[in-house]
Amino acid sequence: MIDTHTHLFVEQFDDDRSEVIARAKQAGVECTIQPNVSVESLERLAALCDAEPAFCRPLYGLHPTDLTENYMAELEAIFRFADERGDMVGVGEIGLDFYWDKSLAAQQIDAFRRQIDISIERQLPMSIHVREAFATLWEVLSDYDPEKLVGSLHCFSGTADDAQLLVDKYPNLMIGLNGSHTYKKSITPEILSIVPINRILLETDAPYLAPIPNRGKRNEPAYVRLVAEHIANLLNTTTDEIERVTTDNAKRLFRL
């Protein structure tokens, strides 16, 4: 399995990071994708990827809730750092989040566009965060050639209509399913009836959004297996099959 979106570099794992990684490997996780969030997280991300270069692969980007009025300088610093390291497998975590605060909505949109441009120029996949902003997302993406938009809508929280639009118009965008998709109020069954399995990725978004039965606790990559089991039950197939297909999807997307 591949956990395609997790943040093992954050401080919530400082006391037992090596044990968390060991549990993930024991659970069958062969690789994790680690999206950056801010300028401040760069050094921690780099240290993790240097310690576990095969298991932890970095994305570089500016998260929409971490940008400030000085976002242009932040973007420059992030991608200069990425270029110096030369280990970037994608652009992320980028996107739009109007849930907490819309005061920097214009800056979010501009930063998102600039990072989409980097993804297209460098032919690297994106990990896209969207919360309470799907209408704006589709408006932004409509300005681009759909074929050139490659990546994943991480922690997909859209409607069935959003899922259908993605399938119909954006052939190179996948969706990431994590612990939130195991919750009772999730519309995951409906989403899975629309989005083909070859466009599904497994993720945790650890330390957030732990799946049932660990909801409310700290999440970790080992729990990605619980997500796989849940999807297998919904699709009336085996966990092994979900693991196989989603791993192939992740390897194809991130060129692993």
PDB file of C-alpha atoms in Angstrom:
ATOM      1  CA  MET A   1       0.000   0.000   0.000  1.00  0.00           C
ATOM      2  CA  ILE A   2       0.944   3.630  -0.434  1.00  0.00           C
ATOM      3  CA  ASP A   3      -0.309   6.352   1.883  1.00  0.00           C
ATOM      4  CA  THR A   4      -0.541   9.159  -0.663  1.00  0.00           C
ATOM      5  CA  HIS A   5      -1.070  12.001   1.800  1.00  0.00           C
ATOM      6  CA  THR A   6       0.373  12.083   5.303  1.00  0.00           C
ATOM      7  CA  HIS A   7       2.364  14.484   7.468  1.00  0.00           C
ATOM      8  CA  LEU A   8       4.797  12.471   9.559  1.00  0.00           C
ATOM      9  CA  PHE A   9       7.095  15.482   9.918  1.00  0.00           C
ATOM     10  CA  VAL A  10       4.720  17.392  12.209  1.00  0.00           C
ATOM     11  CA  GLU A  11       5.340  17.696  15.934  1.00  0.00           C
ATOM     12  CA  GLN A  12       2.567  15.263  16.872  1.00  0.00           C
ATOM     13  CA  PHE A  13       4.975  12.469  15.911  1.00  0.00           C
ATOM     14  CA  ASP A  14       8.095  13.820  17.594  1.00  0.00           C
ATOM     15  CA  ASP A  15       7.911  11.382  20.520  1.00  0.00           C
ATOM     16  CA  ASP A  16       7.473   8.156  18.545  1.00  0.00           C
ATOM     17  CA  ARG A  17       8.067   8.802  14.846  1.00  0.00           C
ATOM     18  CA  SER A  18      10.291   5.755  14.363  1.00  0.00           C
ATOM     19  CA  GLU A  19       7.705   3.496  16.002  1.00  0.00           C
ATOM     20  CA  VAL A  20       4.937   4.968  13.809  1.00  0.00           C
ATOM     21  CA  ILE A  21       6.997   4.259  10.702  1.00  0.00           C
ATOM     22  CA  ALA A  22       7.728   0.720  11.896  1.00  0.00           C
ATOM     23  CA  ARG A  23       4.011   0.056  12.461  1.00  0.00           C
ATOM     24  CA  ALA A  24       3.211   1.368   8.991  1.00  0.00           C
ATOM     25  CA  LYS A  25       5.747  -0.920   7.356  1.00  0.00           C
ATOM     26  CA  GLN A  26       4.465  -3.862   9.378  1.00  0.00           C
ATOM     27  CA  ALA A  27       0.929  -3.054   8.180  1.00  0.00           C
ATOM     28  CA  GLY A  28       2.091  -3.270   4.567  1.00  0.00           C
ATOM     29  CA  VAL A  29       2.696   0.394   3.752  1.00  0.00           C
ATOM     30  CA  GLU A  30       5.645   0.492   1.358  1.00  0.00           C
ATOM     31  CA  CYS A  31       5.805   4.238   0.771  1.00  0.00           C
ATOM     32  CA  THR A  32       4.261   7.505   1.963  1.00  0.00           C
ATOM     33  CA  ILE A  33       3.788  10.819   0.183  1.00  0.00           C
ATOM     34  CA  GLN A  34       4.595  13.785   2.452  1.00  0.00           C
ATOM     35  CA  PRO A  35       3.100  17.127   1.340  1.00  0.00           C
ATOM     36  CA  ASN A  36       4.693  20.303   2.647  1.00  0.00           C
ATOM     37  CA  VAL A  37       2.422  22.997   4.113  1.00  0.00           C
ATOM     38  CA  SER A  38       4.514  26.137   4.743  1.00  0.00           C
ATOM     39  CA  VAL A  39       7.975  27.670   4.753  1.00  0.00           C
ATOM     40  CA  GLU A  40       8.283  26.710   8.397  1.00  0.00           C
ATOM     41  CA  SER A  41       7.696  22.996   7.695  1.00  0.00           C
ATOM     42  CA  LEU A  42      10.411  22.667   5.049  1.00  0.00           C
ATOM     43  CA  GLU A  43      13.301  21.701   7.305  1.00  0.00           C
ATOM     44  CA  ARG A  44      11.237  19.159   9.217  1.00  0.00           C
ATOM     45  CA  LEU A  45      10.021  17.612   5.957  1.00  0.00           C
ATOM     46  CA  ALA A  46      13.563  17.449   4.599  1.00  0.00           C
ATOM     47  CA  ALA A  47      14.893  15.814   7.768  1.00  0.00           C
ATOM     48  CA  LEU A  48      12.222  13.125   7.579  1.00  0.00           C
ATOM     49  CA  CYS A  49      12.862  12.391   3.909  1.00  0.00           C
ATOM     50  CA  ASP A  50      16.610  12.263   4.491  1.00  0.00           C
ATOM     51  CA  ALA A  51      16.111   9.752   7.310  1.00  0.00           C
ATOM     52  CA  GLU A  52      13.673   7.593   5.290  1.00  0.00           C
ATOM     53  CA  PRO A  53      14.361   8.373   1.616  1.00  0.00           C
ATOM     54  CA  ALA A  54      12.574   5.331   0.182  1.00  0.00           C
ATOM     55  CA  PHE A  55       9.612   5.410   2.557  1.00  0.00           C
ATOM     56  CA  CYS A  56       8.966   9.183   2.652  1.00  0.00           C
ATOM     57  CA  ARG A  57       8.712  11.078  -0.636  1.00  0.00           C
ATOM     58  CA  PRO A  58       8.192  14.862  -0.538  1.00  0.00           C
ATOM     59  CA  LEU A  59       5.781  17.212  -2.225  1.00  0.00           C
ATOM     60  CA  TYR A  60       6.495  20.935  -2.073  1.00  0.00           C
ATOM     61  CA  GLY A  61       3.843  23.608  -1.931  1.00  0.00           C
ATOM     62  CA  LEU A  62       2.031  26.194   0.166  1.00  0.00           C
ATOM     63  CA  HIS A  63      -1.148  25.103   1.945  1.00  0.00           C
ATOM     64  CA  PRO A  64      -4.033  27.577   1.512  1.00  0.00           C
ATOM     65  CA  THR A  65      -4.539  28.049   5.257  1.00  0.00           C
ATOM     66  CA  ASP A  66      -0.821  28.645   5.843  1.00  0.00           C
ATOM     67  CA  LEU A  67      -0.292  31.463   3.374  1.00  0.00           C
ATOM     68  CA  THR A  68       0.019  35.072   4.504  1.00  0.00           C
ATOM     69  CA  GLU A  69      -0.045  38.441   2.773  1.00  0.00           C
ATOM     70  CA  ASN A  70       3.598  37.681   1.964  1.00  0.00           C
ATOM     71  CA  TYR A  71       2.701  34.567  -0.008  1.00  0.00           C
ATOM     72  CA  MET A  72       4.728  35.478  -3.074  1.00  0.00           C
ATOM     73  CA  ALA A  73       7.952  35.410  -1.058  1.00  0.00           C
ATOM     74  CA  GLU A  74       6.783  32.219   0.629  1.00  0.00           C
ATOM     75  CA  LEU A  75       6.239  30.511  -2.713  1.00  0.00           C
ATOM     76  CA  GLU A  76       9.639  31.614  -3.935  1.00  0.00           C
ATOM     77  CA  ALA A  77      11.311  30.277  -0.791  1.00  0.00           C
ATOM     78  CA  ILE A  78       9.500  26.932  -0.953  1.00  0.00           C
ATOM     79  CA  PHE A  79      10.333  26.169  -4.569  1.00  0.00           C
ATOM     80  CA  ARG A  80      13.902  27.440  -4.242  1.00  0.00           C
ATOM     81  CA  PHE A  81      14.300  24.981  -1.360  1.00  0.00           C
ATOM     82  CA  ALA A  82      12.750  22.213  -3.477  1.00  0.00           C
ATOM     83  CA  ASP A  83      15.083  22.950  -6.375  1.00  0.00           C
ATOM     84  CA  GLU A  84      18.121  22.865  -4.112  1.00  0.00           C
ATOM     85  CA  ARG A  85      17.138  19.440  -2.821  1.00  0.00           C
ATOM     86  CA  GLY A  86      16.046  17.952  -6.143  1.00  0.00           C
ATOM     87  CA  ASP A  87      13.757  15.327  -4.592  1.00  0.00           C
ATOM     88  CA  MET A  88      10.290  16.715  -5.391  1.00  0.00           C
ATOM     89  CA  VAL A  89       7.779  14.136  -6.666  1.00  0.00           C
ATOM     90  CA  GLY A  90       4.849  16.550  -6.816  1.00  0.00           C
ATOM     91  CA  VAL A  91       3.382  19.933  -5.918  1.00  0.00           C
ATOM     92  CA  GLY A  92       1.450  20.083  -2.684  1.00  0.00           C
ATOM     93  CA  GLU A  93      -0.306  20.616  -0.502  1.00  0.00           C
ATOM     94  CA  ILE A  94      -2.008  23.355  -2.508  1.00  0.00           C
ATOM     95  CA  GLY A  95      -5.581  24.458  -3.099  1.00  0.00           C
ATOM     96  CA  LEU A  96      -8.439  26.411  -1.589  1.00  0.00           C
ATOM     97  CA  ASP A  97      -9.949  26.486   1.898  1.00  0.00           C
ATOM     98  CA  PHE A  98     -12.806  28.855   2.644  1.00  0.00           C
ATOM     99  CA  TYR A  99     -13.978  27.001   5.758  1.00  0.00           C
ATOM    100  CA  TRP A 100     -12.052  28.873   8.419  1.00  0.00           C
ATOM    101  CA  ASP A 101     -11.361  32.251   6.879  1.00  0.00           C
ATOM    102  CA  LYS A 102     -12.167  33.900   3.554  1.00  0.00           C
ATOM    103  CA  SER A 103     -10.218  37.101   4.213  1.00  0.00           C
ATOM    104  CA  LEU A 104      -7.318  35.884   2.057  1.00  0.00           C
ATOM    105  CA  ALA A 105      -9.470  34.213  -0.596  1.00  0.00           C
ATOM    106  CA  ALA A 106      -7.976  36.265  -3.426  1.00  0.00           C
ATOM    107  CA  GLN A 107      -4.461  35.402  -2.278  1.00  0.00           C
ATOM    108  CA  GLN A 108      -5.400  31.726  -2.004  1.00  0.00           C
ATOM    109  CA  ILE A 109      -6.685  31.718  -5.572  1.00  0.00           C
ATOM    110  CA  ASP A 110      -3.589  33.458  -6.915  1.00  0.00           C
ATOM    111  CA  ALA A 111      -1.224  31.147  -5.009  1.00  0.00           C
ATOM    112  CA  PHE A 112      -3.178  28.137  -6.248  1.00  0.00           C
ATOM    113  CA  ARG A 113      -2.937  29.292  -9.861  1.00  0.00           C
ATOM    114  CA  ARG A 114       0.786  29.898  -9.559  1.00  0.00           C
ATOM    115  CA  GLN A 115       1.328  26.416  -8.160  1.00  0.00           C
ATOM    116  CA  ILE A 116      -0.825  24.838 -10.862  1.00  0.00           C
ATOM    117  CA  ASP A 117       1.453  26.563 -13.356  1.00  0.00           C
ATOM    118  CA  ILE A 118       4.490  25.008 -11.654  1.00  0.00           C
ATOM    119  CA  SER A 119       2.841  21.581 -11.810  1.00  0.00           C
ATOM    120  CA  ILE A 120       2.188  21.950 -15.529  1.00  0.00           C
ATOM    121  CA  GLU A 121       5.601  23.437 -16.345  1.00  0.00           C
ATOM    122  CA  ARG A 122       7.456  20.689 -14.487  1.00  0.00           C
ATOM    123  CA  GLN A 123       5.008  17.916 -15.381  1.00  0.00           C
ATOM    124  CA  LEU A 124       4.554  16.998 -11.731  1.00  0.00           C
ATOM    125  CA  PRO A 125       1.295  15.876 -10.080  1.00  0.00           C
ATOM    126  CA  MET A 126      -0.556  18.048  -7.584  1.00  0.00           C
ATOM    127  CA  SER A 127      -2.060  17.198  -4.224  1.00  0.00           C
ATOM    128  CA  ILE A 128      -5.043  19.538  -4.030  1.00  0.00           C
ATOM    129  CA  HIS A 129      -6.807  20.538  -0.807  1.00  0.00           C
ATOM    130  CA  VAL A 130     -10.386  21.799  -1.266  1.00  0.00           C
ATOM    131  CA  ARG A 131     -12.696  22.682   1.610  1.00  0.00           C
ATOM    132  CA  GLU A 132     -15.935  24.642   1.172  1.00  0.00           C
ATOM    133  CA  ALA A 133     -14.545  25.855  -2.167  1.00  0.00           C
ATOM    134  CA  PHE A 134     -15.537  23.460  -4.941  1.00  0.00           C
ATOM    135  CA  ALA A 135     -17.352  26.102  -7.004  1.00  0.00           C
ATOM    136  CA  THR A 136     -14.214  28.225  -7.028  1.00  0.00           C
ATOM    137  CA  LEU A 137     -12.051  25.176  -7.724  1.00  0.00           C
ATOM    138  CA  TRP A 138     -13.924  24.341 -10.926  1.00  0.00           C
ATOM    139  CA  GLU A 139     -13.859  27.996 -11.958  1.00  0.00           C
ATOM    140  CA  VAL A 140     -10.069  28.097 -11.574  1.00  0.00           C
ATOM    141  CA  LEU A 141      -9.481  24.763 -13.298  1.00  0.00           C
ATOM    142  CA  SER A 142     -11.691  25.748 -16.241  1.00  0.00           C
ATOM    143  CA  ASP A 143      -8.927  28.121 -17.379  1.00  0.00           C
ATOM    144  CA  TYR A 144      -6.548  25.221 -18.030  1.00  0.00           C
ATOM    145  CA  ASP A 145      -6.280  22.420 -20.548  1.00  0.00           C
ATOM    146  CA  PRO A 146      -7.918  19.522 -18.644  1.00  0.00           C
ATOM    147  CA  GLU A 147      -5.380  17.067 -20.015  1.00  0.00           C
ATOM    148  CA  LYS A 148      -2.540  18.979 -18.357  1.00  0.00           C
ATOM    149  CA  LEU A 149      -4.071  18.940 -14.875  1.00  0.00           C
ATOM    150  CA  VAL A 150      -2.536  15.928 -13.168  1.00  0.00           C
ATOM    151  CA  GLY A 151      -2.931  15.018  -9.521  1.00  0.00           C
ATOM    152  CA  SER A 152      -5.343  14.177  -6.749  1.00  0.00           C
ATOM    153  CA  LEU A 153      -8.166  15.915  -4.932  1.00  0.00           C
ATOM    154  CA  HIS A 154      -6.940  14.906  -1.504  1.00  0.00           C
ATOM    155  CA  CYS A 155      -9.521  14.050   1.204  1.00  0.00           C
ATOM    156  CA  PHE A 156     -12.285  14.392  -1.379  1.00  0.00           C
ATOM    157  CA  SER A 157     -15.218  16.217   0.211  1.00  0.00           C
ATOM    158  CA  GLY A 158     -17.216  17.112  -2.858  1.00  0.00           C
ATOM    159  CA  THR A 159     -20.710  16.108  -3.859  1.00  0.00           C
ATOM    160  CA  ALA A 160     -21.716  13.433  -6.321  1.00  0.00           C
ATOM    161  CA  ASP A 161     -21.990  16.185  -8.936  1.00  0.00           C
ATOM    162  CA  ASP A 162     -18.410  17.231  -8.206  1.00  0.00           C
ATOM    163  CA  ALA A 163     -17.269  13.633  -8.588  1.00  0.00           C
ATOM    164  CA  GLN A 164     -19.113  13.329 -11.902  1.00  0.00           C
ATOM    165  CA  LEU A 165     -17.580  16.553 -13.205  1.00  0.00           C
ATOM    166  CA  LEU A 166     -14.114  15.307 -12.299  1.00  0.00           C
ATOM    167  CA  VAL A 167     -14.692  11.998 -14.081  1.00  0.00           C
ATOM    168  CA  ASP A 168     -16.202  13.594 -17.169  1.00  0.00           C
ATOM    169  CA  LYS A 169     -13.827  16.518 -17.672  1.00  0.00           C
ATOM    170  CA  TYR A 170     -10.504  15.886 -15.914  1.00  0.00           C
ATOM    171  CA  PRO A 171      -9.057  12.533 -17.021  1.00  0.00           C
ATOM    172  CA  ASN A 172      -5.800  12.915 -15.102  1.00  0.00           C
ATOM    173  CA  LEU A 173      -7.222  13.874 -11.716  1.00  0.00           C
ATOM    174  CA  MET A 174      -7.788  11.213  -9.061  1.00  0.00           C
ATOM    175  CA  ILE A 175      -9.429  11.416  -5.637  1.00  0.00           C
ATOM    176  CA  GLY A 176      -7.910  10.546  -2.276  1.00  0.00           C
ATOM    177  CA  LEU A 177      -9.974   8.621   0.267  1.00  0.00           C
ATOM    178  CA  ASN A 178      -9.007   8.581   3.930  1.00  0.00           C
ATOM    179  CA  GLY A 179     -10.442   8.004   7.386  1.00  0.00           C
ATOM    180  CA  SER A 180     -13.183  10.589   6.916  1.00  0.00           C
ATOM    181  CA  HIS A 181     -14.651   8.353   4.227  1.00  0.00           C
ATOM    182  CA  THR A 182     -15.314   5.635   6.817  1.00  0.00           C
ATOM    183  CA  TYR A 183     -17.623   7.872   8.870  1.00  0.00           C
ATOM    184  CA  LYS A 184     -21.360   7.225   8.908  1.00  0.00           C
ATOM    185  CA  LYS A 185     -22.365  10.517   7.284  1.00  0.00           C
ATOM    186  CA  SER A 186     -19.909  10.083   4.411  1.00  0.00           C
ATOM    187  CA  ILE A 187     -21.314   9.752   0.884  1.00  0.00           C
ATOM    188  CA  THR A 188     -18.443   7.444  -0.050  1.00  0.00           C
ATOM    189  CA  PRO A 189     -20.745   4.716  -1.458  1.00  0.00           C
ATOM    190  CA  GLU A 190     -22.217   7.208  -3.918  1.00  0.00           C
ATOM    191  CA  ILE A 191     -18.781   8.561  -4.831  1.00  0.00           C
ATOM    192  CA  LEU A 192     -17.503   5.043  -5.494  1.00  0.00           C
ATOM    193  CA  SER A 193     -20.422   4.439  -7.831  1.00  0.00           C
ATOM    194  CA  ILE A 194     -19.192   7.358  -9.954  1.00  0.00           C
ATOM    195  CA  VAL A 195     -15.395   7.383  -9.745  1.00  0.00           C
ATOM    196  CA  PRO A 196     -13.722   4.282 -11.244  1.00  0.00           C
ATOM    197  CA  ILE A 197     -11.331   2.370  -9.027  1.00  0.00           C
ATOM    198  CA  ASN A 198      -8.376   3.220 -11.278  1.00  0.00           C
ATOM    199  CA  ARG A 199      -8.780   6.832 -10.142  1.00  0.00           C
ATOM    200  CA  ILE A 200      -8.869   6.169  -6.391  1.00  0.00           C
ATOM    201  CA  LEU A 201      -5.962   6.691  -3.994  1.00  0.00           C
ATOM    202  CA  LEU A 202      -5.595   5.661  -0.353  1.00  0.00           C
ATOM    203  CA  GLU A 203      -4.394   8.216   2.179  1.00  0.00           C
ATOM    204  CA  THR A 204      -4.559   9.028   5.877  1.00  0.00           C
ATOM    205  CA  ASP A 205      -3.833  12.770   6.219  1.00  0.00           C
ATOM    206  CA  ALA A 206      -2.173  11.728   9.480  1.00  0.00           C
ATOM    207  CA  PRO A 207      -2.192  12.931  12.204  1.00  0.00           C
ATOM    208  CA  TYR A 208      -5.740  14.016  11.311  1.00  0.00           C
ATOM    209  CA  LEU A 209      -8.974  12.169  10.428  1.00  0.00           C
ATOM    210  CA  ALA A 210      -8.356   8.743  11.923  1.00  0.00           C
ATOM    211  CA  PRO A 211     -10.727   6.114  10.493  1.00  0.00           C
ATOM    212  CA  ILE A 212     -13.337   4.137  12.352  1.00  0.00           C
ATOM    213  CA  PRO A 213     -12.755   2.600  14.943  1.00  0.00           C
ATOM    214  CA  ASN A 214      -9.998   5.071  15.861  1.00  0.00           C
ATOM    215  CA  ARG A 215     -11.915   8.265  15.161  1.00  0.00           C
ATOM    216  CA  GLY A 216     -10.880  11.040  17.527  1.00  0.00           C
ATOM    217  CA  LYS A 217      -7.423   9.602  18.094  1.00  0.00           C
ATOM    218  CA  ARG A 218      -4.177  10.535  16.398  1.00  0.00           C
ATOM    219  CA  ASN A 219      -4.080   9.077  12.913  1.00  0.00           C
ATOM    220  CA  GLU A 220      -1.047   7.302  11.451  1.00  0.00           C
ATOM    221  CA  PRO A 221      -0.119   5.636   8.138  1.00  0.00           C
ATOM    222  CA  ALA A 222      -0.701   2.090   9.439  1.00  0.00           C
ATOM    223  CA  TYR A 223      -4.410   2.926   9.565  1.00  0.00           C
ATOM    224  CA  VAL A 224      -4.550   3.260   5.787  1.00  0.00           C
ATOM    225  CA  ARG A 225      -5.334  -0.458   5.809  1.00  0.00           C
ATOM    226  CA  LEU A 226      -8.624   0.326   7.592  1.00  0.00           C
ATOM    227  CA  VAL A 227      -9.540   2.654   4.737  1.00  0.00           C
ATOM    228  CA  ALA A 228      -8.714  -0.073   2.226  1.00  0.00           C
ATOM    229  CA  GLU A 229     -10.885  -2.561   4.130  1.00  0.00           C
ATOM    230  CA  HIS A 230     -13.805  -0.127   4.196  1.00  0.00           C
ATOM    231  CA  ILE A 231     -13.599   0.540   0.454  1.00  0.00           C
ATOM    232  CA  ALA A 232     -13.339  -3.189  -0.238  1.00  0.00           C
ATOM    233  CA  ASN A 233     -16.529  -3.792   1.742  1.00  0.00           C
ATOM    234  CA  LEU A 234     -18.368  -1.053  -0.142  1.00  0.00           C
ATOM    235  CA  LEU A 235     -17.264  -2.421  -3.507  1.00  0.00           C
ATOM    236  CA  ASN A 236     -17.833  -6.058  -2.539  1.00  0.00           C
ATOM    237  CA  THR A 237     -14.272  -7.008  -3.328  1.00  0.00           C
ATOM    238  CA  THR A 238     -11.166  -8.005  -1.383  1.00  0.00           C
ATOM    239  CA  THR A 239      -8.867  -5.738   0.560  1.00  0.00           C
ATOM    240  CA  ASP A 240      -5.972  -7.229  -1.385  1.00  0.00           C
ATOM    241  CA  GLU A 241      -7.559  -6.063  -4.636  1.00  0.00           C
ATOM    242  CA  ILE A 242      -8.083  -2.528  -3.323  1.00  0.00           C
ATOM    243  CA  GLU A 243      -4.495  -2.428  -2.103  1.00  0.00           C
ATOM    244  CA  ARG A 244      -3.201  -3.671  -5.444  1.00  0.00           C
ATOM    245  CA  VAL A 245      -5.156  -1.257  -7.617  1.00  0.00           C
ATOM    246  CA  THR A 246      -4.642   1.837  -5.456  1.00  0.00           C
ATOM    247  CA  THR A 247      -0.919   1.094  -5.160  1.00  0.00           C
ATOM    248  CA  ASP A 248      -0.680   0.878  -8.942  1.00  0.00           C
ATOM    249  CA  ASN A 249      -2.599   4.162  -9.181  1.00  0.00           C
ATOM    250  CA  ALA A 250      -0.217   5.906  -6.772  1.00  0.00           C
ATOM    251  CA  LYS A 251       2.882   4.593  -8.516  1.00  0.00           C
ATOM    252  CA  ARG A 252       1.537   5.758 -11.851  1.00  0.00           C
ATOM    253  CA  LEU A 253       0.595   9.212 -10.572  1.00  0.00           C
ATOM    254  CA  PHE A 254       3.789   9.952  -8.640  1.00  0.00           C
ATOM    255  CA  ARG A 255       6.083   7.951 -10.943  1.00  0.00           C
ATOM    256  CA  LEU A 256       7.353   5.822  -8.082  1.00  0.00           C
TER     257      LEU A 256
END
